[in-house]
Amino acid sequence: MAKGKRQMQALTVGMLSLSIVLAGCSSNSNQASVTTTPSPSAKGTQAELAPYQIDWYIIGTAPQPDNELVEAEINKITQPAINATVKMHVIPFGDYDNKMTASLATGEKVDLMFTSNGNMNYNTMVGKGAFVDLTDKLDKLAPDAKKLLSEGFLQASAIKGRNYTLAAYKEKGSWLGLIASKNLMEKYKINISQMKSIEDMEPALKIIKENEPGITPFLATMTTRAPNFNNRDFWNVSPIQSLMLKKDGSGYTLELDEPAYMSTLKTMNKYYKAGYIPADAAVKKVTNDDKAKAGFILSQLKPYVDVQVGNAIGIPMVYQNFGKPITTTNDLVGSMMAIPTNSKNPDRVLMFYNMMYANEKLINLVGRGIEGKHYVKKGDKRIDYAPDTDNGKKSGYKPNTTWAYGNQFQTYLMPGEPDDIWAQFKKFNDESEIVPDLGFNFDSSTLTSEVAAIKNVESEFRPILETGSVDPEAYVPKFKEKLKAAGIDKVLQEMNKQYDSWKASAKK
């Protein structure tokens, strides 16, 4: 419940990238119940709006076989309402940034696209002038989205007081921890409740390695960001992954200078050498089959994530967090949509996306598919997989990306998801620790060359270091040297200058 996150690539997480598989769910909460408010532009007849196809680019595991069937049903809703049809382009997690960068650079028509603090970083994209400013359009064209997202989401994603993105309406924070195969934990009597760090996993990894030749003990991949999971303070990174907020909130610092960073890298390298981590971890593009054949996976967590991940990959799961939930700016901007300046009709696109916060039928078509073909209703808000789909394994539409768009509170409950899930989420949100820099967004527009160079260096070193694929004693100095050459000190100085100004303004 993606990427990521940090999809992936927090996602991530997933959007894990495991934020990647976290499915959404429904609620009877009054808070999440919205009545569609037609915009003035939508009140006229269909003939007053010229036909328009919305090309929507969504991050996911892969295009679904029944995408076109689902699109046809979506269009039965959108065409009468706003005279628009929708074409969904699903881009795999590992390919998303390269594909979208190329599409935008060549002027390809992209009307709506996934963005986050990781994949196609929204801050960077706004700095490049790639996204349409939505601020003055929300009241007229997206009132339902604005009403829901005014609960902190718009504030967290605003850049210099302007809004360029619309977040998925869902949980506001996350635990950091791991998910694990329930079958393996029970088979070997492994008590994951005692695991509070990556180091605590070692005895269990050894057991799985020695007894389960077809299982990957620890599915760490190029987007795992292991140090950030293992060290709570590291989770609160800036848009530049190598810069993190100091524990006391006084300013940002270089993550590589923190002793705990090197310590975690050494643990990961030890596990890699022991064969607990895939040999190709630094370049591996993870599938649901990979997850189903893994002992442990680091992930952002939320209530009942075990049920949701288990439904997605087809085996029972359990989870364990490493401490209290935490709410950062990154948590509120981990799953968003933006309208690129490549779009030929931003207003129509915004009218459509507003429907994703209020039209229950549309939300569930995109997220769950077609009733009777991909799922069957078991109650007003509860569904199960259609009988001939082998519990969803043979379904032609199972995107598992409801975490990425619209209003999760209106998605139907899947098998195993409790009726009180959103009450549990409220409790979870209430207990979440809010970081000192919530809502601070670094403006990198004057440092685009440096930021691009830094990200290239990070792409070179982070996957190999954070999956344990190389000796950190040898490679961290090289990483740091290249970051310095790319301009990390200049960026850090400007970030702290902006942060000090933001803090002073917040006190007024």
mmCIF file with all atom_site columns, C-alpha atoms in Angstrom, residues 383-486:
data_model
loop_
_atom_site.group_PDB
_atom_site.id
_atom_site.type_symbol
_atom_site.label_atom_id
_atom_site.label_alt_id
_atom_site.label_comp_id
_atom_site.label_asym_id
_atom_site.label_entity_id
_atom_site.label_seq_id
_atom_site.pdbx_PDB_ins_code
_atom_site.Cartn_x
_atom_site.Cartn_y
_atom_site.Cartn_z
_atom_site.occupancy
_atom_site.B_iso_or_equiv
_atom_site.pdbx_formal_charge
_atom_site.auth_seq_id
_atom_site.auth_comp_id
_atom_site.auth_asym_id
_atom_site.auth_atom_id
_atom_site.pdbx_PDB_model_num
ATOM 1   C CA . ILE A 1 383 ? -16.883 -8.159  -2.102  1.00 0.00 ? 383 ILE A CA 1
ATOM 2   C CA . ASP A 1 384 ? -15.158 -11.437 -2.916  1.00 0.00 ? 384 ASP A CA 1
ATOM 3   C CA . TYR A 1 385 ? -13.341 -12.669 -5.996  1.00 0.00 ? 385 TYR A CA 1
ATOM 4   C CA . ALA A 1 386 ? -15.549 -13.984 -8.789  1.00 0.00 ? 386 ALA A CA 1
ATOM 5   C CA . PRO A 1 387 ? -16.042 -17.799 -8.557  1.00 0.00 ? 387 PRO A CA 1
ATOM 6   C CA . ASP A 1 388 ? -14.033 -18.699 -11.667 1.00 0.00 ? 388 ASP A CA 1
ATOM 7   C CA . THR A 1 389 ? -10.947 -16.638 -10.779 1.00 0.00 ? 389 THR A CA 1
ATOM 8   C CA . ASP A 1 390 ? -9.316  -19.029 -8.257  1.00 0.00 ? 390 ASP A CA 1
ATOM 9   C CA . ASN A 1 391 ? -9.453  -16.434 -5.472  1.00 0.00 ? 391 ASN A CA 1
ATOM 10  C CA . GLY A 1 392 ? -8.251  -13.752 -7.839  1.00 0.00 ? 392 GLY A CA 1
ATOM 11  C CA . LYS A 1 393 ? -5.194  -15.628 -9.126  1.00 0.00 ? 393 LYS A CA 1
ATOM 12  C CA . LYS A 1 394 ? -6.788  -16.052 -12.563 1.00 0.00 ? 394 LYS A CA 1
ATOM 13  C CA . SER A 1 395 ? -8.618  -12.746 -12.591 1.00 0.00 ? 395 SER A CA 1
ATOM 14  C CA . GLY A 1 396 ? -8.219  -10.579 -15.652 1.00 0.00 ? 396 GLY A CA 1
ATOM 15  C CA . TYR A 1 397 ? -8.197  -7.475  -13.487 1.00 0.00 ? 397 TYR A CA 1
ATOM 16  C CA . LYS A 1 398 ? -6.373  -7.316  -10.168 1.00 0.00 ? 398 LYS A CA 1
ATOM 17  C CA . PRO A 1 399 ? -4.228  -4.168  -10.183 1.00 0.00 ? 399 PRO A CA 1
ATOM 18  C CA . ASN A 1 400 ? -3.831  -3.858  -6.379  1.00 0.00 ? 400 ASN A CA 1
ATOM 19  C CA . THR A 1 401 ? -3.183  -0.132  -6.680  1.00 0.00 ? 401 THR A CA 1
ATOM 20  C CA . THR A 1 402 ? -6.118  1.459   -4.868  1.00 0.00 ? 402 THR A CA 1
ATOM 21  C CA . TRP A 1 403 ? -3.521  3.082   -2.596  1.00 0.00 ? 403 TRP A CA 1
ATOM 22  C CA . ALA A 1 404 ? -2.420  5.220   -5.540  1.00 0.00 ? 404 ALA A CA 1
ATOM 23  C CA . TYR A 1 405 ? -5.531  7.202   -6.426  1.00 0.00 ? 405 TYR A CA 1
ATOM 24  C CA . GLY A 1 406 ? -8.772  8.802   -5.311  1.00 0.00 ? 406 GLY A CA 1
ATOM 25  C CA . ASN A 1 407 ? -10.703 8.079   -2.145  1.00 0.00 ? 407 ASN A CA 1
ATOM 26  C CA . GLN A 1 408 ? -9.702  4.783   -0.538  1.00 0.00 ? 408 GLN A CA 1
ATOM 27  C CA . PHE A 1 409 ? -12.518 5.079   1.963   1.00 0.00 ? 409 PHE A CA 1
ATOM 28  C CA . GLN A 1 410 ? -15.012 4.222   -0.786  1.00 0.00 ? 410 GLN A CA 1
ATOM 29  C CA . THR A 1 411 ? -13.309 1.099   -2.106  1.00 0.00 ? 411 THR A CA 1
ATOM 30  C CA . TYR A 1 412 ? -15.056 -2.175  -1.314  1.00 0.00 ? 412 TYR A CA 1
ATOM 31  C CA . LEU A 1 413 ? -13.777 -4.435  1.445   1.00 0.00 ? 413 LEU A CA 1
ATOM 32  C CA . MET A 1 414 ? -11.896 -7.530  0.337   1.00 0.00 ? 414 MET A CA 1
ATOM 33  C CA . PRO A 1 415 ? -12.005 -10.937 2.078   1.00 0.00 ? 415 PRO A CA 1
ATOM 34  C CA . GLY A 1 416 ? -10.416 -10.758 5.515   1.00 0.00 ? 416 GLY A CA 1
ATOM 35  C CA . GLU A 1 417 ? -10.625 -6.991  5.817   1.00 0.00 ? 417 GLU A CA 1
ATOM 36  C CA . PRO A 1 418 ? -12.601 -6.134  8.960   1.00 0.00 ? 418 PRO A CA 1
ATOM 37  C CA . ASP A 1 419 ? -15.642 -3.900  9.029   1.00 0.00 ? 419 ASP A CA 1
ATOM 38  C CA . ASP A 1 420 ? -13.916 -1.559  11.489  1.00 0.00 ? 420 ASP A CA 1
ATOM 39  C CA . ILE A 1 421 ? -10.794 -1.036  9.419   1.00 0.00 ? 421 ILE A CA 1
ATOM 40  C CA . TRP A 1 422 ? -11.226 2.735   9.132   1.00 0.00 ? 422 TRP A CA 1
ATOM 41  C CA . ALA A 1 423 ? -11.904 3.054   12.859  1.00 0.00 ? 423 ALA A CA 1
ATOM 42  C CA . GLN A 1 424 ? -8.575  1.323   13.323  1.00 0.00 ? 424 GLN A CA 1
ATOM 43  C CA . PHE A 1 425 ? -7.014  3.745   10.887  1.00 0.00 ? 425 PHE A CA 1
ATOM 44  C CA . LYS A 1 426 ? -8.317  6.690   12.908  1.00 0.00 ? 426 LYS A CA 1
ATOM 45  C CA . LYS A 1 427 ? -6.703  5.256   16.022  1.00 0.00 ? 427 LYS A CA 1
ATOM 46  C CA . PHE A 1 428 ? -3.534  4.652   14.041  1.00 0.00 ? 428 PHE A CA 1
ATOM 47  C CA . ASN A 1 429 ? -3.512  8.244   12.769  1.00 0.00 ? 429 ASN A CA 1
ATOM 48  C CA . ASP A 1 430 ? -4.148  9.619   16.247  1.00 0.00 ? 430 ASP A CA 1
ATOM 49  C CA . GLU A 1 431 ? -1.163  7.698   17.643  1.00 0.00 ? 431 GLU A CA 1
ATOM 50  C CA . SER A 1 432 ? 1.179   8.681   14.836  1.00 0.00 ? 432 SER A CA 1
ATOM 51  C CA . GLU A 1 433 ? 4.106   10.915  15.731  1.00 0.00 ? 433 GLU A CA 1
ATOM 52  C CA . ILE A 1 434 ? 4.213   14.068  13.582  1.00 0.00 ? 434 ILE A CA 1
ATOM 53  C CA . VAL A 1 435 ? 7.677   15.171  12.514  1.00 0.00 ? 435 VAL A CA 1
ATOM 54  C CA . PRO A 1 436 ? 8.894   18.761  13.045  1.00 0.00 ? 436 PRO A CA 1
ATOM 55  C CA . ASP A 1 437 ? 9.172   19.583  9.342   1.00 0.00 ? 437 ASP A CA 1
ATOM 56  C CA . LEU A 1 438 ? 5.701   18.429  8.278   1.00 0.00 ? 438 LEU A CA 1
ATOM 57  C CA . GLY A 1 439 ? 4.673   20.595  5.341   1.00 0.00 ? 439 GLY A CA 1
ATOM 58  C CA . PHE A 1 440 ? 8.137   21.862  4.475   1.00 0.00 ? 440 PHE A CA 1
ATOM 59  C CA . ASN A 1 441 ? 8.853   21.468  0.780   1.00 0.00 ? 441 ASN A CA 1
ATOM 60  C CA . PHE A 1 442 ? 12.270  22.246  -0.577  1.00 0.00 ? 442 PHE A CA 1
ATOM 61  C CA . ASP A 1 443 ? 12.328  24.442  -3.698  1.00 0.00 ? 443 ASP A CA 1
ATOM 62  C CA . SER A 1 444 ? 15.108  23.089  -5.896  1.00 0.00 ? 444 SER A CA 1
ATOM 63  C CA . SER A 1 445 ? 14.287  25.182  -8.970  1.00 0.00 ? 445 SER A CA 1
ATOM 64  C CA . THR A 1 446 ? 17.590  27.110  -8.794  1.00 0.00 ? 446 THR A CA 1
ATOM 65  C CA . LEU A 1 447 ? 19.580  23.913  -8.304  1.00 0.00 ? 447 LEU A CA 1
ATOM 66  C CA . THR A 1 448 ? 18.243  21.673  -11.047 1.00 0.00 ? 448 THR A CA 1
ATOM 67  C CA . SER A 1 449 ? 21.676  20.714  -12.363 1.00 0.00 ? 449 SER A CA 1
ATOM 68  C CA . GLU A 1 450 ? 22.962  19.816  -8.916  1.00 0.00 ? 450 GLU A CA 1
ATOM 69  C CA . VAL A 1 451 ? 19.823  17.868  -7.992  1.00 0.00 ? 451 VAL A CA 1
ATOM 70  C CA . ALA A 1 452 ? 19.925  15.912  -11.246 1.00 0.00 ? 452 ALA A CA 1
ATOM 71  C CA . ALA A 1 453 ? 23.592  15.087  -10.711 1.00 0.00 ? 453 ALA A CA 1
ATOM 72  C CA . ILE A 1 454 ? 22.952  14.014  -7.108  1.00 0.00 ? 454 ILE A CA 1
ATOM 73  C CA . LYS A 1 455 ? 20.102  11.744  -8.130  1.00 0.00 ? 455 LYS A CA 1
ATOM 74  C CA . ASN A 1 456 ? 22.330  10.111  -10.735 1.00 0.00 ? 456 ASN A CA 1
ATOM 75  C CA . VAL A 1 457 ? 24.930  9.423   -8.068  1.00 0.00 ? 457 VAL A CA 1
ATOM 76  C CA . GLU A 1 458 ? 22.279  8.072   -5.710  1.00 0.00 ? 458 GLU A CA 1
ATOM 77  C CA . SER A 1 459 ? 20.979  5.775   -8.445  1.00 0.00 ? 459 SER A CA 1
ATOM 78  C CA . GLU A 1 460 ? 24.484  4.447   -8.902  1.00 0.00 ? 460 GLU A CA 1
ATOM 79  C CA . PHE A 1 461 ? 25.283  3.754   -5.260  1.00 0.00 ? 461 PHE A CA 1
ATOM 80  C CA . ARG A 1 462 ? 22.124  3.345   -3.178  1.00 0.00 ? 462 ARG A CA 1
ATOM 81  C CA . PRO A 1 463 ? 20.862  0.109   -4.774  1.00 0.00 ? 463 PRO A CA 1
ATOM 82  C CA . ILE A 1 464 ? 24.187  -1.686  -4.427  1.00 0.00 ? 464 ILE A CA 1
ATOM 83  C CA . LEU A 1 465 ? 24.857  -0.408  -0.906  1.00 0.00 ? 465 LEU A CA 1
ATOM 84  C CA . GLU A 1 466 ? 21.393  -0.751  0.587   1.00 0.00 ? 466 GLU A CA 1
ATOM 85  C CA . THR A 1 467 ? 20.853  -4.285  -0.691  1.00 0.00 ? 467 THR A CA 1
ATOM 86  C CA . GLY A 1 468 ? 24.185  -5.321  0.807   1.00 0.00 ? 468 GLY A CA 1
ATOM 87  C CA . SER A 1 469 ? 25.610  -6.137  -2.616  1.00 0.00 ? 469 SER A CA 1
ATOM 88  C CA . VAL A 1 470 ? 28.958  -4.427  -1.958  1.00 0.00 ? 470 VAL A CA 1
ATOM 89  C CA . ASP A 1 471 ? 31.288  -3.750  0.951   1.00 0.00 ? 471 ASP A CA 1
ATOM 90  C CA . PRO A 1 472 ? 30.159  -0.435  2.514   1.00 0.00 ? 472 PRO A CA 1
ATOM 91  C CA . GLU A 1 473 ? 33.615  0.300   3.896   1.00 0.00 ? 473 GLU A CA 1
ATOM 92  C CA . ALA A 1 474 ? 34.867  0.443   0.326   1.00 0.00 ? 474 ALA A CA 1
ATOM 93  C CA . TYR A 1 475 ? 31.884  2.057   -1.376  1.00 0.00 ? 475 TYR A CA 1
ATOM 94  C CA . VAL A 1 476 ? 30.481  4.644   1.060   1.00 0.00 ? 476 VAL A CA 1
ATOM 95  C CA . PRO A 1 477 ? 33.601  6.853   0.704   1.00 0.00 ? 477 PRO A CA 1
ATOM 96  C CA . LYS A 1 478 ? 33.205  6.678   -3.095  1.00 0.00 ? 478 LYS A CA 1
ATOM 97  C CA . PHE A 1 479 ? 29.505  7.513   -2.751  1.00 0.00 ? 479 PHE A CA 1
ATOM 98  C CA . LYS A 1 480 ? 30.264  10.503  -0.561  1.00 0.00 ? 480 LYS A CA 1
ATOM 99  C CA . GLU A 1 481 ? 33.014  11.740  -2.855  1.00 0.00 ? 481 GLU A CA 1
ATOM 100 C CA . LYS A 1 482 ? 30.727  11.674  -5.866  1.00 0.00 ? 482 LYS A CA 1
ATOM 101 C CA . LEU A 1 483 ? 27.917  13.392  -3.941  1.00 0.00 ? 483 LEU A CA 1
ATOM 102 C CA . LYS A 1 484 ? 30.316  16.170  -3.021  1.00 0.00 ? 484 LYS A CA 1
ATOM 103 C CA . ALA A 1 485 ? 31.361  16.528  -6.656  1.00 0.00 ? 485 ALA A CA 1
ATOM 104 C CA . ALA A 1 486 ? 27.706  16.665  -7.694  1.00 0.00 ? 486 ALA A CA 1
#
